[in-house]
Amino acid sequence: MMHLWVRAEERANERRVGITPAGVARLMAEGMRVTVEDSPTRVLPIDGYRQTGAAIAAAGSWRDAPDDAVIFGLKELPFNTGPLRHRHILFGHAFKGQADGLDLLARFKAGGGALYDLEYLVDDRQRRVAAFGYWAGFVGAALSVAAWAAQHGSSAMGPVTPWDNQESLVADIQDRLAAANAPSPTALIIGALGRTGTGATSFLSQIGVTPTAWDMAETAGGGPFPEVLAHNIFLNCILAMDGVPVFVPADAPQTPRALRVIGDIACDPTSDFSPVKVYDRITTWAEPLLRAAPEPPLDVMAIDNLPSLLPLESSEDFADQLLPHLQCLPDIGRGVWARAHETYRTALSTL
């Protein structure tokens, strides 16, 4: 019997979950065994999972789970796990040469486990089957506009905390623009046709901004792209990978520009393939902006768990996308799971 173990997230400020109580009930009705760890921060309370009849375990107890359990979480594992002996489903950020990712792969190799990376869970046409992209784009665009408002206001942009829903987020950003008497910004989105770009466009439209929308056709020439510097806000919605051109070169801060805010929503600054070359580390909820140039100001927003700022909507959306594939876990050697495992094996062979 397939045993799915839903772990509590151990990263600070992570309230999302990849399966709802309704999803757990569906899996159990189909014969799967499910254990859910308790969590004081998860946006969906444990009582809903308990009512399904799933086993409830203490947070972090996945370390002692049976060898055959498949451990399911979203964000990265802590560094102090030691060798990893289980099969894990998560966003590993481990296949593009990231330093932390290499450490994660080494722990899997040492323990004999396996990583089924959610970013590489793809169909037979190599399209991702589940992603948080829409809500990353929505929130990333909102925070980028908030940075624009802060540049026109009397104080720096402070820490961010989750919003109850998208309506309250939109209202908050509109209030910030009005309080700062900030002009409506111009914005360029690269990756506008994908999930993330669609979410970014949706937010901007709700505050009356019509962005310049670029996708593969507009960037096929490989750059440079002076249009990026000609807009007030640039939103990068393209995942870092081999072949992606540089959108913001390292010398952009010293170049004449209208650009004041970069929302690197794809956010992979430690990858050699990152198309935004003016910063080298993620930003956080506590410090959402990194100033890349003082005058005129150039701020970078590069938070890597943006959807958790709208945790309920993003969790429910992602869980709905992923559930049909979790239902296929008993046949883990085929389909999307087999493709994810092969990607892992290829990455492991490079160690």
PDB file of C-alpha atoms in Angstrom, residues 59-253:
ATOM      1  CA  ALA A  59       5.881  17.961  13.170  1.00  0.00           C
ATOM      2  CA  GLY A  60       9.256  16.769  11.928  1.00  0.00           C
ATOM      3  CA  SER A  61       8.575  13.101  12.621  1.00  0.00           C
ATOM      4  CA  TRP A  62       9.028  12.229   8.928  1.00  0.00           C
ATOM      5  CA  ARG A  63      12.645  11.523   9.860  1.00  0.00           C
ATOM      6  CA  ASP A  64      11.441   8.371  11.602  1.00  0.00           C
ATOM      7  CA  ALA A  65       8.763   7.430   9.053  1.00  0.00           C
ATOM      8  CA  PRO A  66       8.762   3.903   7.625  1.00  0.00           C
ATOM      9  CA  ASP A  67      11.272   3.397   4.833  1.00  0.00           C
ATOM     10  CA  ASP A  68       8.561   2.925   2.219  1.00  0.00           C
ATOM     11  CA  ALA A  69       6.748   6.208   2.996  1.00  0.00           C
ATOM     12  CA  VAL A  70       6.846   8.950   0.366  1.00  0.00           C
ATOM     13  CA  ILE A  71       7.471  12.240   2.169  1.00  0.00           C
ATOM     14  CA  PHE A  72       5.567  15.194   0.669  1.00  0.00           C
ATOM     15  CA  GLY A  73       6.289  18.833   1.394  1.00  0.00           C
ATOM     16  CA  LEU A  74       6.783  22.032  -0.564  1.00  0.00           C
ATOM     17  CA  LYS A  75       9.879  23.947   0.427  1.00  0.00           C
ATOM     18  CA  GLU A  76      13.407  22.785   1.054  1.00  0.00           C
ATOM     19  CA  LEU A  77      14.463  20.423   3.826  1.00  0.00           C
ATOM     20  CA  PRO A  78      16.590  21.642   6.743  1.00  0.00           C
ATOM     21  CA  PHE A  79      20.366  21.332   6.341  1.00  0.00           C
ATOM     22  CA  ASN A  80      20.803  19.117   9.386  1.00  0.00           C
ATOM     23  CA  THR A  81      18.895  16.067   8.159  1.00  0.00           C
ATOM     24  CA  GLY A  82      21.925  13.884   7.505  1.00  0.00           C
ATOM     25  CA  PRO A  83      21.632  11.193   4.802  1.00  0.00           C
ATOM     26  CA  LEU A  84      18.154  11.051   3.265  1.00  0.00           C
ATOM     27  CA  ARG A  85      16.757   7.533   2.932  1.00  0.00           C
ATOM     28  CA  HIS A  86      13.159   8.267   1.893  1.00  0.00           C
ATOM     29  CA  ARG A  87      11.586   9.222  -1.383  1.00  0.00           C
ATOM     30  CA  HIS A  88      10.727  12.937  -1.136  1.00  0.00           C
ATOM     31  CA  ILE A  89       8.380  15.174  -3.124  1.00  0.00           C
ATOM     32  CA  LEU A  90       9.321  18.868  -2.825  1.00  0.00           C
ATOM     33  CA  PHE A  91      10.750  21.889  -4.611  1.00  0.00           C
ATOM     34  CA  GLY A  92      14.437  21.014  -4.303  1.00  0.00           C
ATOM     35  CA  HIS A  93      16.111  23.801  -6.334  1.00  0.00           C
ATOM     36  CA  ALA A  94      18.906  21.317  -6.889  1.00  0.00           C
ATOM     37  CA  PHE A  95      19.299  20.739 -10.621  1.00  0.00           C
ATOM     38  CA  LYS A  96      20.854  23.995 -11.848  1.00  0.00           C
ATOM     39  CA  GLY A  97      24.116  23.988  -9.944  1.00  0.00           C
ATOM     40  CA  GLN A  98      22.859  25.804  -6.838  1.00  0.00           C
ATOM     41  CA  ALA A  99      25.245  25.327  -3.915  1.00  0.00           C
ATOM     42  CA  ASP A 100      22.488  24.338  -1.487  1.00  0.00           C
ATOM     43  CA  GLY A 101      21.077  22.008  -4.102  1.00  0.00           C
ATOM     44  CA  LEU A 102      24.358  20.165  -4.464  1.00  0.00           C
ATOM     45  CA  ASP A 103      24.374  19.597  -0.715  1.00  0.00           C
ATOM     46  CA  LEU A 104      20.815  18.256  -0.907  1.00  0.00           C
ATOM     47  CA  LEU A 105      21.737  15.853  -3.707  1.00  0.00           C
ATOM     48  CA  ALA A 106      24.733  14.654  -1.731  1.00  0.00           C
ATOM     49  CA  ARG A 107      22.480  13.831   1.221  1.00  0.00           C
ATOM     50  CA  PHE A 108      20.145  11.857  -1.028  1.00  0.00           C
ATOM     51  CA  LYS A 109      23.087   9.988  -2.505  1.00  0.00           C
ATOM     52  CA  ALA A 110      24.423   9.170   0.962  1.00  0.00           C
ATOM     53  CA  GLY A 111      21.073   7.894   2.214  1.00  0.00           C
ATOM     54  CA  GLY A 112      19.875   6.104  -0.896  1.00  0.00           C
ATOM     55  CA  GLY A 113      16.638   8.103  -1.102  1.00  0.00           C
ATOM     56  CA  ALA A 114      15.202   9.904  -4.102  1.00  0.00           C
ATOM     57  CA  LEU A 115      13.982  13.392  -4.978  1.00  0.00           C
ATOM     58  CA  TYR A 116      10.828  13.906  -7.028  1.00  0.00           C
ATOM     59  CA  ASP A 117      11.154  17.625  -7.678  1.00  0.00           C
ATOM     60  CA  LEU A 118       7.818  19.387  -8.124  1.00  0.00           C
ATOM     61  CA  GLU A 119       9.374  21.852 -10.557  1.00  0.00           C
ATOM     62  CA  TYR A 120      10.235  18.924 -12.826  1.00  0.00           C
ATOM     63  CA  LEU A 121       6.954  17.082 -12.563  1.00  0.00           C
ATOM     64  CA  VAL A 122       6.018  17.293 -16.250  1.00  0.00           C
ATOM     65  CA  ASP A 123       3.716  15.645 -18.761  1.00  0.00           C
ATOM     66  CA  ASP A 124       4.871  13.901 -21.915  1.00  0.00           C
ATOM     67  CA  ARG A 125       5.254  17.286 -23.637  1.00  0.00           C
ATOM     68  CA  GLN A 126       7.519  18.556 -20.842  1.00  0.00           C
ATOM     69  CA  ARG A 127       4.889  20.938 -19.461  1.00  0.00           C
ATOM     70  CA  ARG A 128       4.659  21.298 -15.707  1.00  0.00           C
ATOM     71  CA  VAL A 129       1.546  19.687 -14.284  1.00  0.00           C
ATOM     72  CA  ALA A 130       1.257  21.825 -11.145  1.00  0.00           C
ATOM     73  CA  ALA A 131       2.715  25.186 -10.202  1.00  0.00           C
ATOM     74  CA  PHE A 132       2.241  28.132  -7.857  1.00  0.00           C
ATOM     75  CA  GLY A 133       3.181  30.455 -10.692  1.00  0.00           C
ATOM     76  CA  TYR A 134      -0.050  32.418 -11.000  1.00  0.00           C
ATOM     77  CA  TRP A 135      -0.003  33.506  -7.371  1.00  0.00           C
ATOM     78  CA  ALA A 136       3.747  34.144  -7.415  1.00  0.00           C
ATOM     79  CA  GLY A 137       3.143  36.514 -10.311  1.00  0.00           C
ATOM     80  CA  PHE A 138       0.184  38.170  -8.633  1.00  0.00           C
ATOM     81  CA  VAL A 139       1.991  38.812  -5.348  1.00  0.00           C
ATOM     82  CA  GLY A 140       5.338  39.611  -7.012  1.00  0.00           C
ATOM     83  CA  ALA A 141       3.749  42.307  -9.144  1.00  0.00           C
ATOM     84  CA  ALA A 142       2.006  43.714  -6.075  1.00  0.00           C
ATOM     85  CA  LEU A 143       5.220  43.976  -4.061  1.00  0.00           C
ATOM     86  CA  SER A 144       7.054  45.525  -7.012  1.00  0.00           C
ATOM     87  CA  VAL A 145       4.411  48.232  -7.226  1.00  0.00           C
ATOM     88  CA  ALA A 146       4.667  48.653  -3.449  1.00  0.00           C
ATOM     89  CA  ALA A 147       8.417  49.271  -3.925  1.00  0.00           C
ATOM     90  CA  TRP A 148       7.612  51.899  -6.556  1.00  0.00           C
ATOM     91  CA  ALA A 149       5.215  53.570  -4.123  1.00  0.00           C
ATOM     92  CA  ALA A 150       7.827  53.522  -1.348  1.00  0.00           C
ATOM     93  CA  GLN A 151      10.341  55.294  -3.585  1.00  0.00           C
ATOM     94  CA  HIS A 152       7.854  58.157  -3.886  1.00  0.00           C
ATOM     95  CA  GLY A 153       6.879  58.173  -0.224  1.00  0.00           C
ATOM     96  CA  SER A 154       8.480  59.384   2.946  1.00  0.00           C
ATOM     97  CA  SER A 155       9.753  56.058   4.271  1.00  0.00           C
ATOM     98  CA  ALA A 156      11.333  52.846   3.057  1.00  0.00           C
ATOM     99  CA  MET A 157       9.241  49.780   2.372  1.00  0.00           C
ATOM    100  CA  GLY A 158       8.965  47.731   5.534  1.00  0.00           C
ATOM    101  CA  PRO A 159       8.455  44.021   6.201  1.00  0.00           C
ATOM    102  CA  VAL A 160       5.563  42.177   4.582  1.00  0.00           C
ATOM    103  CA  THR A 161       3.108  39.729   6.117  1.00  0.00           C
ATOM    104  CA  PRO A 162       0.396  37.559   4.540  1.00  0.00           C
ATOM    105  CA  TRP A 163      -2.836  39.053   3.283  1.00  0.00           C
ATOM    106  CA  ASP A 164      -6.202  37.425   3.993  1.00  0.00           C
ATOM    107  CA  ASN A 165      -7.147  37.348   0.313  1.00  0.00           C
ATOM    108  CA  GLN A 166      -6.358  38.951  -3.014  1.00  0.00           C
ATOM    109  CA  GLU A 167      -8.939  41.694  -2.531  1.00  0.00           C
ATOM    110  CA  SER A 168      -7.209  42.935   0.617  1.00  0.00           C
ATOM    111  CA  LEU A 169      -3.832  42.809  -1.150  1.00  0.00           C
ATOM    112  CA  VAL A 170      -5.055  44.907  -4.087  1.00  0.00           C
ATOM    113  CA  ALA A 171      -6.661  47.435  -1.748  1.00  0.00           C
ATOM    114  CA  ASP A 172      -3.472  47.726   0.312  1.00  0.00           C
ATOM    115  CA  ILE A 173      -1.278  48.489  -2.714  1.00  0.00           C
ATOM    116  CA  GLN A 174      -3.772  51.017  -4.041  1.00  0.00           C
ATOM    117  CA  ASP A 175      -3.706  52.746  -0.651  1.00  0.00           C
ATOM    118  CA  ARG A 176       0.109  52.860  -0.723  1.00  0.00           C
ATOM    119  CA  LEU A 177       0.159  54.433  -4.183  1.00  0.00           C
ATOM    120  CA  ALA A 178      -2.359  57.051  -3.101  1.00  0.00           C
ATOM    121  CA  ALA A 179      -0.574  57.839   0.173  1.00  0.00           C
ATOM    122  CA  ALA A 180       2.734  58.370  -1.658  1.00  0.00           C
ATOM    123  CA  ASN A 181       1.065  60.345  -4.460  1.00  0.00           C
ATOM    124  CA  ALA A 182       3.001  58.046  -6.795  1.00  0.00           C
ATOM    125  CA  PRO A 183       2.378  58.220 -10.538  1.00  0.00           C
ATOM    126  CA  SER A 184       1.128  55.137 -12.330  1.00  0.00           C
ATOM    127  CA  PRO A 185       4.227  53.165 -13.358  1.00  0.00           C
ATOM    128  CA  THR A 186       5.058  51.659 -16.710  1.00  0.00           C
ATOM    129  CA  ALA A 187       5.795  47.951 -16.534  1.00  0.00           C
ATOM    130  CA  LEU A 188       7.371  45.281 -18.726  1.00  0.00           C
ATOM    131  CA  ILE A 189       6.696  41.579 -18.127  1.00  0.00           C
ATOM    132  CA  ILE A 190       8.920  38.962 -19.727  1.00  0.00           C
ATOM    133  CA  GLY A 191       7.212  35.584 -19.656  1.00  0.00           C
ATOM    134  CA  ALA A 192       3.800  37.185 -19.911  1.00  0.00           C
ATOM    135  CA  LEU A 193       2.082  34.161 -21.456  1.00  0.00           C
ATOM    136  CA  GLY A 194       2.976  31.713 -18.686  1.00  0.00           C
ATOM    137  CA  ARG A 195       1.283  31.114 -15.352  1.00  0.00           C
ATOM    138  CA  THR A 196       3.479  33.604 -13.525  1.00  0.00           C
ATOM    139  CA  GLY A 197       3.147  36.291 -16.165  1.00  0.00           C
ATOM    140  CA  THR A 198      -0.607  35.807 -16.240  1.00  0.00           C
ATOM    141  CA  GLY A 199      -0.792  36.376 -12.493  1.00  0.00           C
ATOM    142  CA  ALA A 200       1.379  39.489 -12.737  1.00  0.00           C
ATOM    143  CA  THR A 201      -0.784  40.859 -15.552  1.00  0.00           C
ATOM    144  CA  SER A 202      -3.918  40.167 -13.525  1.00  0.00           C
ATOM    145  CA  PHE A 203      -2.671  42.179 -10.560  1.00  0.00           C
ATOM    146  CA  LEU A 204      -1.513  45.117 -12.689  1.00  0.00           C
ATOM    147  CA  SER A 205      -4.841  45.241 -14.521  1.00  0.00           C
ATOM    148  CA  GLN A 206      -6.657  45.479 -11.201  1.00  0.00           C
ATOM    149  CA  ILE A 207      -4.777  48.696 -10.359  1.00  0.00           C
ATOM    150  CA  GLY A 208      -5.214  50.154 -13.847  1.00  0.00           C
ATOM    151  CA  VAL A 209      -1.746  49.406 -15.291  1.00  0.00           C
ATOM    152  CA  THR A 210      -1.529  47.825 -18.749  1.00  0.00           C
ATOM    153  CA  PRO A 211       1.926  46.227 -18.976  1.00  0.00           C
ATOM    154  CA  THR A 212       4.091  45.663 -22.013  1.00  0.00           C
ATOM    155  CA  ALA A 213       3.797  41.898 -22.398  1.00  0.00           C
ATOM    156  CA  TRP A 214       6.745  39.958 -23.814  1.00  0.00           C
ATOM    157  CA  ASP A 215       7.309  36.272 -24.206  1.00  0.00           C
ATOM    158  CA  MET A 216       9.580  33.979 -26.223  1.00  0.00           C
ATOM    159  CA  ALA A 217       9.041  35.729 -29.558  1.00  0.00           C
ATOM    160  CA  GLU A 218      10.218  39.107 -28.254  1.00  0.00           C
ATOM    161  CA  THR A 219      13.362  37.704 -26.607  1.00  0.00           C
ATOM    162  CA  ALA A 220      14.381  35.215 -29.308  1.00  0.00           C
ATOM    163  CA  GLY A 221      17.081  37.579 -30.609  1.00  0.00           C
ATOM    164  CA  GLY A 222      19.076  37.205 -27.410  1.00  0.00           C
ATOM    165  CA  GLY A 223      19.375  40.848 -26.385  1.00  0.00           C
ATOM    166  CA  PRO A 224      20.460  43.265 -25.152  1.00  0.00           C
ATOM    167  CA  PHE A 225      16.991  44.629 -24.470  1.00  0.00           C
ATOM    168  CA  PRO A 226      16.931  48.435 -24.015  1.00  0.00           C
ATOM    169  CA  GLU A 227      13.163  48.222 -23.493  1.00  0.00           C
ATOM    170  CA  VAL A 228      13.784  46.729 -20.051  1.00  0.00           C
ATOM    171  CA  LEU A 229      15.583  49.888 -18.949  1.00  0.00           C
ATOM    172  CA  ALA A 230      12.907  52.088 -20.539  1.00  0.00           C
ATOM    173  CA  HIS A 231      10.155  50.911 -18.177  1.00  0.00           C
ATOM    174  CA  ASN A 232       9.743  51.851 -14.510  1.00  0.00           C
ATOM    175  CA  ILE A 233       9.122  48.271 -13.389  1.00  0.00           C
ATOM    176  CA  PHE A 234      10.506  45.067 -14.896  1.00  0.00           C
ATOM    177  CA  LEU A 235       8.970  41.731 -13.899  1.00  0.00           C
ATOM    178  CA  ASN A 236      10.960  38.596 -14.719  1.00  0.00           C
ATOM    179  CA  CYS A 237       8.660  35.603 -15.011  1.00  0.00           C
ATOM    180  CA  ILE A 238      11.079  33.280 -16.846  1.00  0.00           C
ATOM    181  CA  LEU A 239      12.744  30.407 -15.009  1.00  0.00           C
ATOM    182  CA  ALA A 240      16.538  30.458 -15.106  1.00  0.00           C
ATOM    183  CA  MET A 241      17.787  27.792 -17.492  1.00  0.00           C
ATOM    184  CA  ASP A 242      20.366  27.256 -20.176  1.00  0.00           C
ATOM    185  CA  GLY A 243      19.607  29.402 -23.206  1.00  0.00           C
ATOM    186  CA  VAL A 244      17.717  32.191 -21.428  1.00  0.00           C
ATOM    187  CA  PRO A 245      19.295  35.534 -22.414  1.00  0.00           C
ATOM    188  CA  VAL A 246      20.349  38.184 -19.925  1.00  0.00           C
ATOM    189  CA  PHE A 247      17.529  40.669 -19.371  1.00  0.00           C
ATOM    190  CA  VAL A 248      19.246  42.977 -16.850  1.00  0.00           C
ATOM    191  CA  PRO A 249      23.045  43.117 -17.278  1.00  0.00           C
ATOM    192  CA  ALA A 250      25.429  43.821 -14.415  1.00  0.00           C
ATOM    193  CA  ASP A 251      26.090  47.366 -15.653  1.00  0.00           C
ATOM    194  CA  ALA A 252      22.396  48.348 -15.667  1.00  0.00           C
ATOM    195  CA  PRO A 253      22.664  50.409 -12.440  1.00  0.00           C
TER     196      PRO A 253
END
